[in-house]
Coordinates of C-alpha atoms and ligand atoms in Angstrom, one line a residue:
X250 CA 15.8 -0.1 29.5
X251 CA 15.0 -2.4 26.4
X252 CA 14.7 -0.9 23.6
X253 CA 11.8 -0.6 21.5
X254 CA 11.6 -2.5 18.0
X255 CA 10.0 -1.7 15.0
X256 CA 7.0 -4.1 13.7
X257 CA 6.8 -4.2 9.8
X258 CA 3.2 -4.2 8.0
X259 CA 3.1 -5.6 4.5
X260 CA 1.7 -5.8 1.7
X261 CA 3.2 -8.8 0.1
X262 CA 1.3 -8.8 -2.8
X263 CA 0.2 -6.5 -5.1
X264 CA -1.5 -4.1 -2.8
X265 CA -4.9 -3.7 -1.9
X266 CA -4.9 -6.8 1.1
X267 CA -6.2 -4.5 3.3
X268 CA -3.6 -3.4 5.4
X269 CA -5.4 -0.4 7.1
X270 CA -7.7 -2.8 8.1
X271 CA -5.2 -4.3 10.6
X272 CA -3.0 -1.8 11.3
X273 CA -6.2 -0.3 13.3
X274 CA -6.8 -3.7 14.8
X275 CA -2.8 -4.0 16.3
X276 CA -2.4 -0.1 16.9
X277 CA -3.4 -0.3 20.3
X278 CA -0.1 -2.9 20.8
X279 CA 1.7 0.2 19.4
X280 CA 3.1 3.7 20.7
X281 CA 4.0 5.1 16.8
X282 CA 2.3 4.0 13.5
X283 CA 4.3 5.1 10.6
X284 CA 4.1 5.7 6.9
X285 CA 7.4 4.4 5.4
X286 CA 6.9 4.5 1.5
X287 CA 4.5 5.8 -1.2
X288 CA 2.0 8.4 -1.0
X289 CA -1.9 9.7 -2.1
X290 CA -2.1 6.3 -4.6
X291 CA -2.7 4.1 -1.5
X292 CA -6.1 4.0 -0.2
X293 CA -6.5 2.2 3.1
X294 CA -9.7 1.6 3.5
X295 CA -11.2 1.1 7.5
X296 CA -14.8 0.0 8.3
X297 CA -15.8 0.2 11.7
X298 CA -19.3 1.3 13.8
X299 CA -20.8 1.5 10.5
X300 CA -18.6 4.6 9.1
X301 CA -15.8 3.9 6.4
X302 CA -12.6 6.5 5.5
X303 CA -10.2 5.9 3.2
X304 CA -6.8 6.7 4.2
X305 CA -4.0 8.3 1.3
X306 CA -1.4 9.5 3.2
X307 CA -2.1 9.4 7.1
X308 CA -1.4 6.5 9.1
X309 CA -3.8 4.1 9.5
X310 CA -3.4 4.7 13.5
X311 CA -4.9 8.0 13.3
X312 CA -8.1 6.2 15.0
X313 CA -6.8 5.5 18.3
X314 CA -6.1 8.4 21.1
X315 CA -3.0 8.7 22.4
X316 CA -1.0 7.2 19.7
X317 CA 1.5 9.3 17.4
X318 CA 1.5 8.9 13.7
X319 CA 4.1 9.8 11.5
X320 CA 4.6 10.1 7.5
X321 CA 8.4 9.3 6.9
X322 CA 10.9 10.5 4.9
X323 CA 10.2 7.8 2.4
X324 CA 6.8 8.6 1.5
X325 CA 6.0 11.4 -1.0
X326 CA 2.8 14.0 -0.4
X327 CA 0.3 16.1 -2.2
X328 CA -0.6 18.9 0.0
X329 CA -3.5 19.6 -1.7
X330 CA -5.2 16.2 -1.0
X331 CA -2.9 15.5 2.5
X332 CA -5.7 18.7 3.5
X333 CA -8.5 17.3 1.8
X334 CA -7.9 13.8 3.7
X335 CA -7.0 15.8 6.7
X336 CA -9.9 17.8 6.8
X337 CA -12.3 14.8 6.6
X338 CA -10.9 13.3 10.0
X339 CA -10.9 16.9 11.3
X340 CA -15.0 17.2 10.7
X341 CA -15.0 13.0 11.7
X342 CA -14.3 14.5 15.2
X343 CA -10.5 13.1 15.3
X344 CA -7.4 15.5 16.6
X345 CA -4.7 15.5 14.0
X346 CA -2.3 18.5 14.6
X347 CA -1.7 16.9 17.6
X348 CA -1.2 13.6 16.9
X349 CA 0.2 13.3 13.0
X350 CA 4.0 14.2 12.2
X351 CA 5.8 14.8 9.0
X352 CA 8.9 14.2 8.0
X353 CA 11.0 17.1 6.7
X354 CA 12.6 14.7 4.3
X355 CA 9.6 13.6 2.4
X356 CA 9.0 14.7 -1.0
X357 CA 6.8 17.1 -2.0
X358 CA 3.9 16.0 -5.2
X359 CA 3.7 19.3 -7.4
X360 CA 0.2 19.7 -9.5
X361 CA 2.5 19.4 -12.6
X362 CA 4.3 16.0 -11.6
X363 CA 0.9 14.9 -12.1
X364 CA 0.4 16.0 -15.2
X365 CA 3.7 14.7 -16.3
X366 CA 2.8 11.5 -14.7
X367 CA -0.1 11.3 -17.2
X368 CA 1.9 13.3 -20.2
X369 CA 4.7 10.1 -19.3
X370 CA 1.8 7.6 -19.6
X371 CA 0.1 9.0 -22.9
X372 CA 3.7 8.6 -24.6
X373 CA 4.1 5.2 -23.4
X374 CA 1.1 4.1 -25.9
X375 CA 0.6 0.3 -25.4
X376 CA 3.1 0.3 -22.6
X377 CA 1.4 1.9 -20.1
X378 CA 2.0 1.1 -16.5
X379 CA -1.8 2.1 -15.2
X380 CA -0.9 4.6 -12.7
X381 CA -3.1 6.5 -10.2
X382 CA -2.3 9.4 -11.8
X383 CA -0.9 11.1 -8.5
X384 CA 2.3 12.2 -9.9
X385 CA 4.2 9.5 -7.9
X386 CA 7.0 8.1 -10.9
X387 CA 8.1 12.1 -11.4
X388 CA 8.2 12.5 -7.7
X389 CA 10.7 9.8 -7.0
X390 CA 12.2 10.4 -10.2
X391 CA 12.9 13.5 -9.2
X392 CA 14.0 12.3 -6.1
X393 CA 16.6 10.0 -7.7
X394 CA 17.8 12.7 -10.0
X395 CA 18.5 15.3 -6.8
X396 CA 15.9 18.2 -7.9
X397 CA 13.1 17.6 -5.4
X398 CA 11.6 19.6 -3.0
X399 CA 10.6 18.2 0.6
X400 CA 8.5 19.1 3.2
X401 CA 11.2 21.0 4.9
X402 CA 11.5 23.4 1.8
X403 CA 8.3 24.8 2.7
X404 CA 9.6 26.1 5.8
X405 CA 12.0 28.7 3.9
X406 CA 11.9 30.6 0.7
X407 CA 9.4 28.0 -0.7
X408 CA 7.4 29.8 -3.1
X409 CA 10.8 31.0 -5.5
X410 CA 11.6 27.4 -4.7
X411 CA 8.0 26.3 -6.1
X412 CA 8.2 28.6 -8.8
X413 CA 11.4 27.4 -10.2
X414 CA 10.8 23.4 -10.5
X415 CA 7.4 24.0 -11.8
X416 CA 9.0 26.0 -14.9
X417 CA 11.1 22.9 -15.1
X418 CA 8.5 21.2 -15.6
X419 CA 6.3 23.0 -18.0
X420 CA 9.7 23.1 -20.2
X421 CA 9.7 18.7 -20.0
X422 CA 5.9 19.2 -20.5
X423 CA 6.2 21.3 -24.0
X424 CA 9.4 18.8 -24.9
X425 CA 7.2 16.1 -24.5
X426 CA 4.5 17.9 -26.7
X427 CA 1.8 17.6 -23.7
X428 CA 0.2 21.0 -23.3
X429 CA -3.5 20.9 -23.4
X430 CA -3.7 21.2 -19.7
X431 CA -5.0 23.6 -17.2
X432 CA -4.0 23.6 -13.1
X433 CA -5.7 26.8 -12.4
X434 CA -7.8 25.4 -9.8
X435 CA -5.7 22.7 -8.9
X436 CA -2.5 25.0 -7.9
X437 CA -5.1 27.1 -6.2
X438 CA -6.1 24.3 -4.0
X439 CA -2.6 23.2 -3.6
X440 CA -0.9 26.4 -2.2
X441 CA -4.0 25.8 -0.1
X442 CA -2.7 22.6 1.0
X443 CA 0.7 24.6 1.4
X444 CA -0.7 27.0 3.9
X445 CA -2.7 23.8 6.2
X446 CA 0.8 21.2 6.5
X447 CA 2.6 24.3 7.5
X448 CA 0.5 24.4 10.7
X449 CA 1.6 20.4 11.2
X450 CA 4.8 19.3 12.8
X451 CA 7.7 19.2 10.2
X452 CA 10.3 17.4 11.7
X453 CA 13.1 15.0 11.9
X454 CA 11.2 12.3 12.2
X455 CA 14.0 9.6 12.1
X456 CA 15.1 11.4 15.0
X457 CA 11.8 11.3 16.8
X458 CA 11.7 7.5 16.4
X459 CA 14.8 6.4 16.8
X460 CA 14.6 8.9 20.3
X461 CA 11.4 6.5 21.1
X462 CA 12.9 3.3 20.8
X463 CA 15.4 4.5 23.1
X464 CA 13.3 4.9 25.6
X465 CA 11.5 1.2 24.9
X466 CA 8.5 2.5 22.7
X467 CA 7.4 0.1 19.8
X468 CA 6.7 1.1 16.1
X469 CA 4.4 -0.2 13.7
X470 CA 5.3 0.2 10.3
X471 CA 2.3 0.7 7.9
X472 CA 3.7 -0.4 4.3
X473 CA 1.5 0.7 0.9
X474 CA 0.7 -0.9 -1.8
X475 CA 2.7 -4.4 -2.2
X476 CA 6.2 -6.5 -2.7
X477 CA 5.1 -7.0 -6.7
X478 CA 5.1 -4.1 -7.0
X479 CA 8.3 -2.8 -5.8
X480 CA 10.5 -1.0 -7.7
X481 CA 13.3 -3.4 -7.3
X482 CA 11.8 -6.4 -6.5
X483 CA 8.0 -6.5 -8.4
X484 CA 7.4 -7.1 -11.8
X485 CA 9.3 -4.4 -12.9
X486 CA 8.6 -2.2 -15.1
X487 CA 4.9 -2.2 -14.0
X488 CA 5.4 -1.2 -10.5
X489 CA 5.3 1.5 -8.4
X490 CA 7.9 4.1 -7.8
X491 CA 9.2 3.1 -3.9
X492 CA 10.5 0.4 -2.0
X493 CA 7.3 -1.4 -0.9
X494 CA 9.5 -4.2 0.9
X495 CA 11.1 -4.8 4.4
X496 CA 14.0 -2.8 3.8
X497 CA 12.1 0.3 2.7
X498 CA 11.3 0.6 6.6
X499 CA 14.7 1.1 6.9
X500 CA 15.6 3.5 4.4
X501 CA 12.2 5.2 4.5
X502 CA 12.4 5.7 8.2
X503 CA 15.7 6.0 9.3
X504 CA 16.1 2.9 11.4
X505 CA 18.8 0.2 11.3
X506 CA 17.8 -3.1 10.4
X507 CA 18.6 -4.3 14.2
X508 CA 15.5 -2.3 15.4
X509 CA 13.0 -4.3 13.1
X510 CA 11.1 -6.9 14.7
X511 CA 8.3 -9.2 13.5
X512 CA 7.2 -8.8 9.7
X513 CA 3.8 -9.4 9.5
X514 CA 2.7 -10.3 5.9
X515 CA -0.5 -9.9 4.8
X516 CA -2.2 -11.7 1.8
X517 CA -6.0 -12.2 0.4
X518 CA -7.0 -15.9 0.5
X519 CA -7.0 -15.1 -3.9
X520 CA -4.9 -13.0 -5.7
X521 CA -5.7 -9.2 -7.2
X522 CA -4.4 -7.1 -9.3
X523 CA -4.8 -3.2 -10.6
X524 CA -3.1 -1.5 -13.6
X525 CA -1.3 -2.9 -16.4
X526 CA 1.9 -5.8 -16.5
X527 CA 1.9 -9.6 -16.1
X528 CA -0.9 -11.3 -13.5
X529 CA 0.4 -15.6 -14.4
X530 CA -3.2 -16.3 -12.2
X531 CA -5.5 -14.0 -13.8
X532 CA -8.9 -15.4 -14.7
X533 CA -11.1 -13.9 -17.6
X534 CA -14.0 -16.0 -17.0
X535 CA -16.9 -16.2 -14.7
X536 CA -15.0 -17.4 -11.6
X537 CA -12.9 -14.1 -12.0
X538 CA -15.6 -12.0 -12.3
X539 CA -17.4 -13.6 -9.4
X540 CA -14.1 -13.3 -6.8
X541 CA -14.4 -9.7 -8.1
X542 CA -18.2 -9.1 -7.1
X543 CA -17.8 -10.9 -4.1
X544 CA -14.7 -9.4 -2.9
X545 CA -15.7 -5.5 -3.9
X546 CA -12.5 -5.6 -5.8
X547 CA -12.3 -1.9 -7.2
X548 CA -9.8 0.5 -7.1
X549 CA -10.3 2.6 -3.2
X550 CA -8.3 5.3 -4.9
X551 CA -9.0 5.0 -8.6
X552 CA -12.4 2.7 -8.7
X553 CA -10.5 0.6 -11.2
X554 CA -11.9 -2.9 -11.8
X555 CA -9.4 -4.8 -10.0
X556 CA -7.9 -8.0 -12.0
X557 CA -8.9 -11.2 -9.7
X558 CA -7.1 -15.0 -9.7
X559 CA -6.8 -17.6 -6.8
X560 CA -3.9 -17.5 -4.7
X561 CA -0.7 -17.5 -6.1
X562 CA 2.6 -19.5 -4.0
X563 CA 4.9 -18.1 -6.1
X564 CA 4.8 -14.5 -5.4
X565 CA 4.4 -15.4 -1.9
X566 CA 7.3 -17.5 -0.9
X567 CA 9.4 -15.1 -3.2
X568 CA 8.2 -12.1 -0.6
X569 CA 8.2 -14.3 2.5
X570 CA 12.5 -14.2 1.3
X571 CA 12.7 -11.0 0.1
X572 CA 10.8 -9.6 3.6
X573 CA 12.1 -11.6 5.7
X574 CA 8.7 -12.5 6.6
X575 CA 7.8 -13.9 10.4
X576 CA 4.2 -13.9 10.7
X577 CA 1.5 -14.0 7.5
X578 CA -2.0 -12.7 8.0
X579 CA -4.5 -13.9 5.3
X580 CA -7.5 -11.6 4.8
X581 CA -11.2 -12.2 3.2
X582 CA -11.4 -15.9 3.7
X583 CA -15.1 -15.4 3.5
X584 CA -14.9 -13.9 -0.4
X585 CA -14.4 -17.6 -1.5
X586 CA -17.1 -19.2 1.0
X587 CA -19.3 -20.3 -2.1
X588 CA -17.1 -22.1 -4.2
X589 CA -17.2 -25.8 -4.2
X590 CA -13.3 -25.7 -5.1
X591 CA -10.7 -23.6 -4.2
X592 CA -7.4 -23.1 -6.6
X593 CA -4.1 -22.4 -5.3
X594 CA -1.1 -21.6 -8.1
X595 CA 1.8 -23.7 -7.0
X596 CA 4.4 -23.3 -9.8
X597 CA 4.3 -21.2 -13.2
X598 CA 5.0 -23.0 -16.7
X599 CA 6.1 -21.4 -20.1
X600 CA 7.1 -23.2 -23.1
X601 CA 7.7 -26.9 -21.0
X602 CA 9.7 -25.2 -18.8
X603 CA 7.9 -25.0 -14.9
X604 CA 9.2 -23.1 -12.3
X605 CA 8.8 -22.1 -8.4
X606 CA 11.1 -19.3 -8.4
X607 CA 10.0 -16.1 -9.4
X608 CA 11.1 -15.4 -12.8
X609 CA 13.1 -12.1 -13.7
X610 CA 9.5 -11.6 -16.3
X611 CA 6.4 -13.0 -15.4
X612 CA 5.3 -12.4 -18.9
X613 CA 4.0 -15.4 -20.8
X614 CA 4.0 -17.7 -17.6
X615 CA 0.9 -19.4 -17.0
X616 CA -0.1 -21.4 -13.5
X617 CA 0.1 -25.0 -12.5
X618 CA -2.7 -25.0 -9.7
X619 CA -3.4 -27.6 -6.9
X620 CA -7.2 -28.0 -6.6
X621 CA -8.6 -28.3 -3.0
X622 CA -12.2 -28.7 -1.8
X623 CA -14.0 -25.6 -1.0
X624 CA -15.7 -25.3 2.5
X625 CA -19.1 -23.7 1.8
X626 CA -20.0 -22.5 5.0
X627 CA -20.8 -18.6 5.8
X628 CA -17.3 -17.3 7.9
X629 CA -18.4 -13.9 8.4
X630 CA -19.7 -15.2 11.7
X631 CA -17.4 -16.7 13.1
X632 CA -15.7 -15.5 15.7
X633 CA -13.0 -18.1 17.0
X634 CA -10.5 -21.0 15.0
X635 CA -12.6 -23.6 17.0
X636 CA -15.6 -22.8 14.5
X637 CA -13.7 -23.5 11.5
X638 CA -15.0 -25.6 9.0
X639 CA -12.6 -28.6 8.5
X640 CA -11.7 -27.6 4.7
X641 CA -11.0 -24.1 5.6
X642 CA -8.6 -25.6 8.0
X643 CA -7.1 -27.5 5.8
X644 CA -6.7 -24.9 3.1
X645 CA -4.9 -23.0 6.2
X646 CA -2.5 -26.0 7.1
X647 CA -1.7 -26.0 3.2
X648 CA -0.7 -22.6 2.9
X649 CA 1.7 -22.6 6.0
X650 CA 3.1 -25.9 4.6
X651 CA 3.8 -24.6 1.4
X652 CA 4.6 -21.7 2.8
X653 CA 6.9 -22.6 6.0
X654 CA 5.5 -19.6 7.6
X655 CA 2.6 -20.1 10.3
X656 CA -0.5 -18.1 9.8
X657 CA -1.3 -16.0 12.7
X658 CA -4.3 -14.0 11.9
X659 CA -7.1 -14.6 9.7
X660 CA -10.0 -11.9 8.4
X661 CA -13.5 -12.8 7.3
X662 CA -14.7 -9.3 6.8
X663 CA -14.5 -5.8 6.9
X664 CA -15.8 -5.0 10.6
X665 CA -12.7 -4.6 13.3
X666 CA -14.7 -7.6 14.7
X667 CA -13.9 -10.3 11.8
X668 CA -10.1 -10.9 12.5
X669 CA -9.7 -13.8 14.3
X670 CA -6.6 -14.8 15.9
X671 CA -4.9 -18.0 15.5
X672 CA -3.1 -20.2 18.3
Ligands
IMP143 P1 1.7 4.5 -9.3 O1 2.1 4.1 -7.9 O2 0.5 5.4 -9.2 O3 2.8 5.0 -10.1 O4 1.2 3.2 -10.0 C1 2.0 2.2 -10.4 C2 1.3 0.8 -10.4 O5 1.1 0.5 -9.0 C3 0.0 0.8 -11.1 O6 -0.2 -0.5 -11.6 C4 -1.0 1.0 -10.0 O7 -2.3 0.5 -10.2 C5 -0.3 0.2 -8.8 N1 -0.6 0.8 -7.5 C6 -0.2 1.9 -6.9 N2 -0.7 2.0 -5.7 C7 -1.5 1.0 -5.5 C8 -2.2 0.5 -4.3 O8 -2.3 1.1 -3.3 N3 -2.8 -0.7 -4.5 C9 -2.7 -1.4 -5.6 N4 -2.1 -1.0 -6.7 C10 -1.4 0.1 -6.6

């Protein structure tokens, strides 16, 4: 029997491309749709016969019968909110217990990381990263630094367990002089939260996959948030707290890198951006503000106004490298269907110097853009490549040129129905 392989999902940006989107649209290629990395600060947002959810935690496969979903050991979850979001599906008329999986290994968000992640925040003054504010820094700090709890723990001795790291961390709370703060309510809701993922499947679930591909089932990786803003390899230290790359399937999984197969990585025909730390495309002027309106760029999980710029080459053939990247899917073509030109950042410059390798700081780097003509036509209706305006075409060719990676999917809005394939 062949074995199965494991499809990566990416984000090769800074998050928010709309990843839920697709992974619905490709789930049904799929036997397993798994979470590999991050937690409640994603929001996948999926639109289809007129309702819209917003996923945190829960694969973005959840929608289709028959299929199993599975948060891995990479990601990190807030029980408290895992039942709101649960509970929302459950009254939406889908199965969960059933169908969704948790890794034992995954690490548990307390009420009080969150608090430390804003008492951590507060004493960074000007330096602030512009977190969520779901606790997910302390959680993987705390990963890193051995004295986490995981999902498993809940199965034995958990509330002495509980007890013990949140005294911990009322202790760095007081050090850090941060103690006008009150969790009643929360912690009430979170034991809550405690009580509902205790009637899920815990389990092994590197095991569980690894026992799938065996038998010749495929696995769709679901990444969160993007490659920028990896904690290696994005523009560090305004990142997030996880491996948001290609080899976080691996690690946040438990698969060898032989299992993984096509890396599909997905992009917005502009650029966005939310929280703090260097964005060389930004625009502070109309055009900026305009992408933004257009594209509905705010925050799914915080309602943050999201930062907007045109596309930007350098970020993306750094993550084609660093991911290994196969196929790239470009999402909201349509956002930019009104302007008569269309910008694309094809090197960043800082005092004379210009460059088209990411730098090790982005910071003070401005863009060299390439202008191209705009195709001002509505996409929204279109259904196949065939009906493509010319200069939509051509911004397309450009992009895979540039690129050296073809362009197999595009999206011209949020229905199921707008994602067209290419070739
Ligand atoms: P954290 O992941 O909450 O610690 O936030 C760290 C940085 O990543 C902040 O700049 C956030 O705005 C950003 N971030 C985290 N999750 C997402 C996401 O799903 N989309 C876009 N940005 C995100």
């Amino acid at each position: 029997m062949t074995r199965g392989k494991v499809d990566a999902l990416l984000g090769i940006v800074f998050g928010d491309e709309g990843k839920g989107k697709v992974v619905d649209v490709f789930t049904p290629k799929y036997d397993i749709v798994a979470r590999f990395a991050g937690g409640p600060n994603a929001g996948h947002t999926i639109i289809f016969e007129g309702k819209k959810f917003v996923l945190r935690s829960i694969p973005s496969g959840i929608f289709a019968e028959n299929k199993l979903n599975i948060i891995g050991n990479g990601c990190v979850i807030a029980p408290d909110l895992f039942m709101q979001e649960a509970r929302e599906l459950e009254t939406a008329g889908y199965d969960l217990k059933n169908r969704l999986h948790i890794s034992k290994r995954a690490h548990l968000i307390l009420p009080t990381h969150r608090v430390l992640d804003r008492a951590l925040e507060a004493a960074k003054g000007k330096n602030k990263v512009g977190t969520t504010g779901k606790g997910i820094g302390p959680t993987y700090s705390e990963k890193a630094s051995r004295t986490g709890l995981r999902v498993g723990d809940l199965l034995e001795n958990f509330e002495e367990k509980y007890r013990t790291l949140k005294a911990r961390h009322e202790e760095t709370l007081r050090q850090l002089h941060y103690t006008d703060y009150d969790i009643t309510e929360e912690e009430r809701l979170w034991l809550e939260g405690v009580a509902y993922m205790r009637q899920f499947s815990l389990v092994d679930t590197e095991i569980e996959i690894n026992r799938a591909l065996r038998e010749g089932k495929n696995v769709l990786a679901e990444g969160a948030q993007g490659t920028m803003l990896d904690i290696d390899h994005g523009t560090y230290p305004f990142v997030s707290s996880s491996n948001t790359v290609c080899g976080g399937v691996c690690t946040g999984l438990g698969v060898p890198p032989s299992a993984i197969g096509e890396v599909f990585g997905i992009f917005k025909a502009y650029s966005t951006r939310v929280g703090s730390g260097p964005f060389p495309v930004e625009l502070f002027d109309e055009t900026g503000d305009r992408i933004r309106e257009i594209g509905h760029e705010y925050g799914a999980v915080t309602g943050r106004n999201r930062r907007c710029g045109w596309v930007d080459l350098v970020a993306l053939k750094y993550a084609i490298m660093v991911n290994g990247v196969t196929q790239l899917i470009m999402m909201k073509g349509d956002v930019l269907d009104t302007f008569p030109t269309i910008r694309a950042c094809v090197a960043y410059q800082k005092d004379g110097e210009v460059t088209t390798d990411m730098p090790f700081d982005t910071e003070g780097w401005t863009a060299v853009y390439k202008d191209l003509p705009g195709w001002q036509t509505d996409l929204t209706h279109l259904t196949s490549e065939a009906d493509f305006p010319q200069a939509f075409k051509d911004y397309i060719a450009f992009l895979e040129r540039e690129l050296e990676t073809p362009i197999t999917i595009v999206s011209v809005g949020p229905d199921r129905a707008q994602t067209i394939s290419l070739k």
